[in-house]
Coordinates of C-alpha atoms in Angstrom, one line a residue:
Chain A
M29 CA 134.8 85.9 104.7
Q30 CA 134.5 84.4 108.0
T31 CA 131.9 81.7 108.8
T32 CA 131.8 79.3 111.6
A33 CA 130.9 75.9 112.6
L34 CA 128.1 77.0 114.6
L35 CA 126.5 78.7 111.4
A36 CA 126.9 75.5 109.5
D37 CA 125.3 73.5 112.6
M38 CA 122.5 76.0 112.8
V39 CA 121.9 76.3 109.1
S40 CA 121.3 72.3 108.8
A41 CA 119.3 72.4 111.9
M42 CA 117.0 75.3 110.9
S43 CA 116.8 73.7 107.1
A44 CA 115.4 70.3 108.8
R45 CA 113.1 72.0 111.2
R46 CA 109.4 71.3 111.3
S47 CA 106.6 72.5 113.7
V48 CA 105.7 69.6 116.1
R49 CA 102.3 69.1 117.4
Q50 CA 102.7 65.6 119.1
Y51 CA 104.8 65.1 122.3
T52 CA 105.7 62.3 124.4
D53 CA 104.7 62.0 128.4
A54 CA 108.1 63.4 129.2
P55 CA 108.2 66.8 131.2
I56 CA 110.3 69.7 130.4
D57 CA 112.7 70.4 133.2
D58 CA 112.8 73.8 135.1
A59 CA 116.2 74.2 134.7
L60 CA 116.1 73.7 131.1
L61 CA 113.4 76.1 130.3
N62 CA 115.2 78.7 132.4
E63 CA 118.1 78.0 130.7
L64 CA 116.4 78.8 127.6
L65 CA 114.5 81.7 128.4
E66 CA 117.7 83.5 130.0
A67 CA 119.6 82.8 126.7
A68 CA 116.4 84.2 124.7
A69 CA 116.4 87.3 126.6
R70 CA 120.0 88.4 125.2
T71 CA 118.0 89.1 122.1
Q72 CA 118.2 93.0 121.2
T73 CA 115.5 95.0 123.0
M74 CA 114.1 98.6 122.5
G75 CA 115.9 100.8 125.0
N76 CA 117.2 97.6 126.8
L77 CA 113.7 97.8 128.1
Q78 CA 112.6 94.1 127.6
L79 CA 108.9 95.1 126.7
Y80 CA 107.8 91.7 127.2
S81 CA 106.6 88.9 129.7
V82 CA 106.3 85.1 129.5
V83 CA 103.5 83.4 131.1
V84 CA 104.4 79.6 131.9
T85 CA 101.3 77.2 131.9
R86 CA 101.8 73.5 133.0
N87 CA 98.7 73.4 135.1
A88 CA 96.3 71.2 133.4
A89 CA 93.1 73.2 134.3
M90 CA 94.7 76.3 133.0
K91 CA 95.5 74.6 129.7
A92 CA 92.0 73.6 129.4
R93 CA 90.5 77.0 130.3
L94 CA 93.1 78.5 127.4
A95 CA 92.4 75.5 124.8
P96 CA 89.0 77.5 123.5
A97 CA 90.7 80.8 122.7
H98 CA 93.2 78.4 120.3
F99 CA 90.0 76.7 118.8
N100 CA 90.7 73.6 121.0
Q101 CA 93.6 72.4 119.1
P102 CA 94.4 69.3 121.0
M103 CA 98.2 70.2 121.4
V104 CA 97.0 72.7 123.8
T105 CA 96.0 70.5 126.4
A106 CA 98.5 67.6 125.5
A107 CA 101.8 69.7 125.5
P108 CA 103.6 69.4 129.1
V109 CA 104.2 73.4 128.8
L110 CA 102.5 76.3 126.9
L111 CA 104.3 79.6 126.6
T112 CA 102.1 82.8 126.4
F113 CA 104.5 85.6 125.0
C114 CA 103.0 89.1 125.9
A115 CA 103.9 92.7 124.8
D116 CA 104.3 94.3 128.2
Y117 CA 104.4 98.0 129.0
H118 CA 102.9 97.4 132.4
R119 CA 106.0 96.4 134.5
T120 CA 108.0 99.3 132.9
T121 CA 105.4 102.0 133.8
A122 CA 105.3 100.6 137.4
W123 CA 109.0 100.8 137.6
C124 CA 108.6 104.5 135.9
R125 CA 106.0 105.3 138.7
A126 CA 108.4 103.9 141.2
R127 CA 111.3 106.1 140.4
K128 CA 109.2 109.7 140.0
A129 CA 109.1 109.7 136.3
E130 CA 105.7 109.9 134.5
P131 CA 105.3 107.1 132.0
G132 CA 103.5 107.8 128.4
Y133 CA 103.3 104.7 126.9
D134 CA 99.5 104.0 126.6
N135 CA 99.4 104.2 123.1
F136 CA 99.8 102.4 119.7
L137 CA 103.2 102.8 119.0
S138 CA 104.2 101.5 122.4
F139 CA 102.0 98.5 121.6
I140 CA 104.0 97.9 118.5
N141 CA 107.4 98.2 120.1
A142 CA 106.6 96.0 122.9
A143 CA 104.7 93.3 120.5
T144 CA 108.1 93.4 118.6
D145 CA 110.5 93.0 121.6
A146 CA 108.1 89.9 122.4
L147 CA 108.2 88.4 119.3
L148 CA 111.8 88.7 118.5
F149 CA 112.3 87.4 122.3
C150 CA 109.8 84.5 121.4
Q151 CA 111.7 83.4 118.2
S152 CA 115.4 83.1 119.8
F153 CA 113.4 81.1 122.3
C154 CA 112.1 78.7 119.5
N155 CA 115.4 78.7 117.8
L156 CA 117.0 77.5 121.2
A157 CA 114.3 75.1 122.0
E158 CA 114.7 73.4 118.9
A159 CA 118.6 73.1 119.2
A160 CA 117.7 71.3 122.6
G161 CA 115.6 68.9 120.9
L162 CA 112.4 70.2 122.1
G163 CA 109.5 70.2 119.3
L164 CA 107.1 73.4 119.4
C165 CA 104.0 74.8 117.5
Y166 CA 103.3 78.4 117.4
L167 CA 99.7 79.4 117.8
G168 CA 98.6 82.1 115.5
T169 CA 95.5 81.9 117.4
T170 CA 96.7 84.1 120.3
V171 CA 95.5 87.5 118.8
Y172 CA 92.3 85.9 117.5
Q173 CA 90.5 86.0 120.5
P174 CA 92.9 87.7 122.9
Q175 CA 90.5 88.7 125.6
Q176 CA 89.8 85.0 126.7
I177 CA 93.8 84.5 127.2
I178 CA 93.7 87.8 128.9
D179 CA 91.1 87.0 131.3
A180 CA 92.6 83.4 132.1
L181 CA 96.0 84.8 132.8
Q182 CA 95.0 87.8 134.3
L183 CA 96.7 90.2 132.0
P184 CA 96.7 93.5 133.6
R185 CA 96.6 97.1 131.6
L186 CA 99.4 97.5 129.0
V187 CA 100.1 93.6 128.7
M188 CA 98.8 92.0 125.2
P189 CA 99.2 88.4 124.6
V190 CA 100.9 88.2 121.1
A191 CA 102.2 84.7 120.8
T192 CA 101.7 81.2 122.0
I193 CA 103.6 78.1 121.9
T194 CA 103.0 74.5 122.7
L195 CA 106.2 72.9 123.8
G196 CA 107.2 69.4 124.3
W197 CA 109.6 66.4 123.3
P198 CA 108.7 65.4 119.9
D199 CA 106.5 62.2 119.6
G200 CA 107.7 61.0 116.0
Q201 CA 108.7 63.4 113.3
P202 CA 106.2 64.8 111.0
A203 CA 106.5 65.7 107.1
Q204 CA 108.3 69.1 106.5
T205 CA 106.4 71.6 104.8
D206 CA 107.5 73.5 101.4
R207 CA 108.6 76.9 101.3
L208 CA 108.7 79.7 98.4
P209 CA 111.9 80.3 96.8
L210 CA 113.9 83.6 97.5
S211 CA 112.5 85.4 94.3
A212 CA 108.8 85.5 96.0
F213 CA 110.1 87.5 98.9
V214 CA 113.6 89.1 98.4
H215 CA 113.9 92.3 96.7
N216 CA 117.0 94.3 95.6
E217 CA 116.8 98.0 96.6
Q218 CA 113.1 98.5 96.0
Y219 CA 109.9 96.4 95.9
V220 CA 109.5 94.6 92.5
L221 CA 105.5 94.2 92.2
P222 CA 104.4 90.7 91.6
T223 CA 103.1 89.8 87.9
P224 CA 101.3 86.7 86.7
S225 CA 104.3 85.6 85.5
S226 CA 106.4 85.9 88.6
I227 CA 103.3 84.6 90.8
D228 CA 103.5 81.2 88.5
R229 CA 107.3 81.2 88.9
D230 CA 107.2 81.4 92.8
Y231 CA 103.8 79.4 93.6
S232 CA 103.6 76.7 91.2
A233 CA 106.0 74.3 92.7
K234 CA 103.5 74.8 96.2
E235 CA 100.5 74.3 94.0
A236 CA 102.0 70.9 92.3
L237 CA 102.8 69.3 95.7
P238 CA 100.4 66.2 96.0
E239 CA 99.2 67.1 99.7
N240 CA 98.0 70.4 98.2
R241 CA 96.3 68.9 95.3
E242 CA 94.7 66.5 97.3
F243 CA 93.5 69.3 99.9
V244 CA 91.9 70.9 97.2
A245 CA 90.1 68.1 95.5
I246 CA 88.6 67.2 99.0
N247 CA 87.5 70.5 100.0
H248 CA 85.9 70.8 96.2
K249 CA 87.7 73.9 95.3
E250 CA 89.5 75.0 92.3
T251 CA 92.5 76.4 93.3
L252 CA 94.6 76.3 96.6
A253 CA 94.6 79.8 96.9
Q254 CA 90.8 79.4 97.6
I255 CA 91.3 76.9 100.5
F256 CA 92.8 80.2 102.3
T257 CA 90.2 83.0 101.1
D258 CA 87.3 80.2 101.2
I259 CA 88.1 78.2 104.4
R260 CA 90.9 78.8 106.4
Y261 CA 91.2 82.9 106.6
T262 CA 88.0 84.2 105.4
K263 CA 87.3 87.9 105.0
R264 CA 84.4 87.5 107.3
D265 CA 86.3 86.0 109.8
C266 CA 89.5 88.3 109.4
E267 CA 87.1 91.4 109.9
A268 CA 85.3 90.2 112.8
M269 CA 88.7 89.3 114.6
S270 CA 90.0 92.5 113.7
Q271 CA 87.6 94.3 115.6
G272 CA 88.2 91.8 118.6
L273 CA 91.8 92.6 118.6
L274 CA 91.4 96.4 118.5
D275 CA 88.8 96.3 121.4
A276 CA 91.0 94.2 123.5
L277 CA 93.9 96.8 122.4
K278 CA 91.6 99.4 123.8
R279 CA 90.5 97.4 127.0
Q280 CA 94.5 97.1 127.7
G281 CA 95.2 101.0 127.4
F282 CA 97.0 100.8 124.0
L283 CA 94.4 102.5 121.8
E284 CA 92.1 105.4 122.3
Chain B
M26 CA 116.3 64.4 128.8
Q27 CA 117.9 65.1 125.6
T28 CA 120.4 68.2 125.2
T29 CA 122.6 68.7 122.0
A30 CA 125.9 70.1 121.5
L31 CA 124.5 72.6 119.2
L32 CA 122.3 73.9 122.2
A33 CA 125.4 74.3 124.4
D34 CA 126.8 76.3 121.4
M35 CA 124.1 78.5 120.8
V36 CA 123.5 79.3 124.3
S37 CA 127.2 80.4 124.6
A38 CA 127.0 82.4 121.5
M39 CA 123.8 83.7 122.3
S40 CA 124.9 84.6 126.3
A41 CA 127.7 86.7 124.4
R42 CA 126.0 88.4 121.8
R43 CA 125.9 92.2 121.5
S44 CA 124.5 95.0 118.9
V45 CA 126.9 95.8 116.7
R46 CA 126.8 99.4 115.4
Q47 CA 130.6 99.4 113.6
Y48 CA 131.7 97.7 110.6
T49 CA 134.6 96.8 108.8
D50 CA 135.0 97.7 105.0
A51 CA 134.6 94.0 104.0
P52 CA 131.5 93.2 101.9
I53 CA 129.0 90.5 102.6
D54 CA 128.8 88.1 100.0
D55 CA 125.6 87.5 98.2
A56 CA 125.8 83.7 98.7
L57 CA 126.0 84.1 102.1
L58 CA 123.2 86.5 102.7
N59 CA 120.9 84.2 100.5
E60 CA 122.3 81.2 102.5
L61 CA 121.1 82.9 105.5
L62 CA 117.9 84.3 104.2
E63 CA 117.0 80.8 103.0
A64 CA 117.7 79.1 106.2
A65 CA 115.8 81.7 108.2
A66 CA 112.7 81.2 106.1
R67 CA 112.2 77.6 107.5
T68 CA 110.7 79.7 110.7
Q69 CA 107.0 78.9 111.3
T70 CA 104.6 81.2 109.2
M71 CA 100.9 81.6 109.1
G72 CA 99.2 78.8 107.1
N73 CA 102.6 78.6 105.5
L74 CA 102.2 81.9 103.6
Q75 CA 105.1 83.5 104.4
L76 CA 103.5 86.8 104.8
Y77 CA 106.8 88.7 104.7
S78 CA 109.5 90.4 102.2
V79 CA 112.7 91.7 102.5
V80 CA 114.2 94.6 100.8
V81 CA 118.2 94.6 100.6
T82 CA 119.7 97.7 100.5
R83 CA 123.3 97.9 99.2
N84 CA 123.3 101.1 97.1
A85 CA 124.7 104.2 98.9
A86 CA 122.4 106.6 97.4
M87 CA 119.5 104.6 98.6
K88 CA 121.2 104.0 102.4
A89 CA 121.3 108.0 102.1
R90 CA 117.6 108.2 101.3
L91 CA 116.5 105.8 104.3
A92 CA 118.8 107.6 106.7
P93 CA 116.4 110.3 108.0
A94 CA 113.9 107.7 108.4
H95 CA 116.2 106.5 111.3
F96 CA 117.3 109.5 112.8
N97 CA 120.6 109.4 110.6
Q98 CA 122.2 107.1 113.1
P99 CA 125.7 106.6 111.2
M100 CA 125.5 102.7 110.9
V101 CA 122.6 103.3 108.3
T102 CA 125.0 104.6 105.7
A103 CA 128.1 103.0 107.1
A104 CA 126.7 99.2 106.9
P105 CA 127.4 97.3 104.0
V106 CA 123.8 96.1 104.0
L107 CA 120.4 97.3 105.3
L108 CA 117.8 94.8 105.5
T109 CA 114.1 96.0 105.6
F110 CA 111.7 93.4 107.0
C111 CA 108.0 94.2 105.6
A112 CA 104.8 92.4 106.5
D113 CA 103.5 91.8 103.1
Y114 CA 100.1 90.6 101.9
H115 CA 100.4 92.5 98.7
R116 CA 102.1 89.1 97.1
T117 CA 99.6 86.5 98.7
T118 CA 96.7 88.9 97.4
A119 CA 98.3 88.8 93.7
W120 CA 98.4 85.2 94.0
C121 CA 94.6 85.0 95.3
R122 CA 93.7 87.1 92.4
A123 CA 95.8 85.3 89.7
R124 CA 93.9 82.2 91.4
K125 CA 90.5 83.2 90.8
A126 CA 90.3 83.7 94.5
E127 CA 88.9 86.4 96.4
P128 CA 91.3 87.8 99.4
G129 CA 90.0 89.7 102.2
Y130 CA 93.4 90.5 103.9
D131 CA 92.9 94.5 103.9
N132 CA 92.3 94.6 107.8
F133 CA 93.9 94.9 111.0
L134 CA 94.5 90.9 112.0
S135 CA 95.8 90.5 108.7
F136 CA 98.5 93.4 109.5
I137 CA 99.2 91.7 112.8
N138 CA 99.5 88.2 111.4
A139 CA 101.8 89.4 108.5
A140 CA 104.0 91.2 110.7
T141 CA 104.3 88.5 113.3
D142 CA 105.6 86.4 110.4
A143 CA 108.0 89.4 109.3
L144 CA 109.4 89.7 112.9
L145 CA 109.8 85.7 113.5
F146 CA 111.7 85.5 110.3
C147 CA 113.9 88.6 110.7
Q148 CA 115.0 87.2 114.4
S149 CA 115.7 83.7 113.1
F150 CA 117.8 85.7 110.1
C151 CA 119.3 87.8 113.1
N152 CA 120.6 84.6 115.0
L153 CA 121.9 83.0 112.1
A154 CA 123.9 86.1 111.0
E155 CA 125.4 86.4 114.4
A156 CA 126.5 82.5 114.3
A157 CA 128.1 83.4 110.8
G158 CA 130.3 86.0 112.6
L159 CA 128.2 89.1 111.4
G160 CA 127.4 92.0 113.4
L161 CA 123.9 93.8 113.5
C162 CA 122.1 96.5 114.8
Y163 CA 118.1 96.5 115.3
L164 CA 116.7 99.7 114.1
G165 CA 113.3 100.1 115.9
T166 CA 113.0 103.4 114.3
T167 CA 111.2 101.5 111.4
V168 CA 108.0 101.9 112.8
Y169 CA 108.5 105.7 113.8
Q170 CA 108.3 107.5 110.4
P171 CA 107.3 104.5 108.3
Q172 CA 106.1 106.6 105.4
Q173 CA 109.5 107.6 104.6
I174 CA 110.5 104.1 104.2
I175 CA 107.4 103.2 102.3
D176 CA 108.0 105.8 99.8
A177 CA 112.1 105.1 99.5
L178 CA 111.5 101.4 98.8
Q179 CA 108.4 101.9 96.9
L180 CA 106.0 99.6 99.1
P181 CA 102.7 99.0 97.5
R182 CA 99.6 98.4 99.4
L183 CA 99.5 95.8 102.0
V184 CA 103.2 96.1 102.6
M185 CA 104.1 97.5 105.8
P186 CA 107.7 98.1 107.0
V187 CA 108.4 96.6 110.5
A188 CA 112.0 96.1 111.3
T189 CA 115.3 97.3 109.8
I190 CA 118.9 95.4 110.5
T191 CA 122.2 97.0 109.7
L192 CA 124.5 94.1 108.9
G193 CA 128.2 94.1 108.7
W194 CA 131.4 92.0 109.8
P195 CA 132.2 93.7 113.0
D196 CA 135.0 96.4 113.4
G197 CA 135.8 96.2 117.4
Q198 CA 133.6 94.6 120.2
P199 CA 131.2 96.8 121.9
A200 CA 130.6 96.3 125.6
Q201 CA 127.6 93.9 126.7
T202 CA 124.5 95.6 128.0
D203 CA 122.8 94.1 131.2
R204 CA 119.5 92.1 131.3
L205 CA 116.7 92.0 133.9
P206 CA 116.6 88.8 136.1
L207 CA 114.3 86.1 134.9
S208 CA 111.9 87.0 137.9
A209 CA 111.3 90.2 136.1
F210 CA 109.5 89.0 133.2
V211 CA 108.6 85.1 134.0
H212 CA 105.2 84.5 135.1
N213 CA 103.9 80.6 136.5
E214 CA 100.4 80.3 135.7
Q215 CA 99.1 83.9 136.1
Y216 CA 100.5 87.4 135.7
V217 CA 101.9 88.5 139.3
L218 CA 101.6 92.6 139.4
P219 CA 104.8 94.3 140.3
T220 CA 105.0 95.7 143.6
P221 CA 107.5 98.5 145.0
S222 CA 109.7 95.2 146.7
S223 CA 109.6 93.3 143.3
I224 CA 110.8 96.8 141.2
D225 CA 113.5 97.2 143.6
R226 CA 114.5 93.2 143.2
D227 CA 114.6 93.3 139.3
Y228 CA 115.8 96.9 138.7
S229 CA 118.1 97.9 141.3
A230 CA 121.1 96.2 139.6
K231 CA 120.2 97.9 136.5
E232 CA 120.2 101.2 138.2
A233 CA 123.3 100.7 140.1
L234 CA 125.6 100.2 137.0
P235 CA 128.4 102.7 136.5
E236 CA 127.2 103.6 132.9
N237 CA 123.6 104.4 133.9
R238 CA 124.2 106.4 137.1
E239 CA 126.7 108.6 135.1
F240 CA 123.9 108.6 132.1
V241 CA 121.6 110.0 134.9
A242 CA 124.2 112.5 136.3
I243 CA 125.2 114.1 132.8
N244 CA 121.5 114.4 131.9
H245 CA 120.9 116.1 135.2
K246 CA 117.8 113.7 136.2
E247 CA 117.2 112.1 139.2
T248 CA 116.3 108.4 138.2
L249 CA 117.3 106.2 135.4
A250 CA 113.5 106.0 134.7
Q251 CA 113.2 109.8 133.9
I252 CA 116.1 109.4 131.3
F253 CA 113.3 107.3 129.2
T254 CA 110.1 109.5 130.0
D255 CA 111.9 112.7 129.8
I256 CA 114.5 112.1 127.1
R257 CA 114.3 108.7 125.0
Y258 CA 110.7 107.8 124.8
T259 CA 108.6 110.8 125.9
K260 CA 104.6 110.8 125.8
R261 CA 104.5 113.3 123.2
D262 CA 106.6 111.8 121.0
C263 CA 105.0 108.4 121.3
E264 CA 101.8 110.0 120.7
A265 CA 102.7 111.6 118.0
M266 CA 104.2 108.7 116.1
S267 CA 101.3 106.7 117.0
Q268 CA 99.3 108.8 114.8
G269 CA 101.8 108.6 111.9
L270 CA 101.9 104.9 112.5
L271 CA 98.0 104.4 112.3
D272 CA 97.8 106.7 109.5
A273 CA 100.7 105.0 107.2
L274 CA 98.6 101.6 108.2
K275 CA 95.4 103.3 106.7
R276 CA 97.1 104.3 103.7
Q277 CA 98.7 100.7 103.1
G278 CA 95.6 99.5 103.3
F279 CA 95.5 97.9 106.7
L280 CA 93.0 100.1 108.9
E281 CA 89.7 101.5 107.8

């Protein structure tokens, strides 16, 4: 059974990782950023087409313009670099048109293929950046109000933003968050439906954490789950943002 | 500017990586697989909800049942392990219901959030597995005919397969494929539209590769791009599979 020193180092680094929202004033060298992007681009990609682009934001005015799309979270303007990862069939389509080939990628499957390529590339970049000692925070807000980002970054048809990370040298070390046990998310051969007792087994440690109990108390809720359903990710918000996301996919040409 | 030995090792490993489709008969130890899954689960996740599941396939009959969904690619039945990564809001919804909270995650935004979580987790797993010396091949076919996979793995409502990898100890070392230069996919501040000359700059090395020229010749095509538009990913197939994917998302409860 082959295992390597690299594995031990990576497992150790991954096991200690945390999202970083506060950065020092130190800049990120262009050569380092390019080294990380180039290595990340070795990630598997559909048909070797690399159906992604990344927009690098260093300009303060552009950070300020992107901030509202990310609910003005302070790390958007404070981080030295923002990276917006995009599902991109525009470039491949332009290549086809320049080469007497008739592309047919203005459809939903092609969006999912390109979004997948972009997200896998993004995560390899994150793994590499953290190994370089950089800290990052992943902004899920990218798909909440995508049209603002599309406009700011001038994304053309068949380009859709799917992930943003804020990147910088860590200022301090935040606390590490918990994770569910493997029994919550690993299934053997077929999916085993959760039961009240498997829910208790997998979630009770999380619910018992002092920070989560306090979070429930200060929000005057009865359970931790209510924090998510009533405050953080409400049905009403999810439905409204679903419509905005579908509208943006239509405008970008990925959906009829 | 802090850089680490881990970074150098990871860049070196990533730069040398290739997808592996042929495996030895050696099994994959359960303890190793669990170590990799547990480390990968440190990947950032929306609201720390871990909106994913992974189904582990070792059973030969189950591999044979999944094979047609993956166009009977031989590594599906030959690999010792298949992993199907799923966007999963079922478990979180069950947790909410068990905790007096009313979930509202049967919508498209929630699918994208969960698919993102699943794909980031998947890619961290891939990077760790390759560091362990394992070889893998990513099967994009997972979203082509998802209903067959949903049925085989008994995935309930609000669970959707988004990625499959075949995993094993490499039998031989396949050739490495090329990648586009950074100029093709990295944009500064705003997206720069491709032009005929940028297309030539970014794609001519790929088009000049002997294996690609031969591929064009044996298929009686005029350009490499035509291989993609006319054979590998045709408009007709993409549109038909888009409909199947949207239908599966509706059946799984993620789309009205």
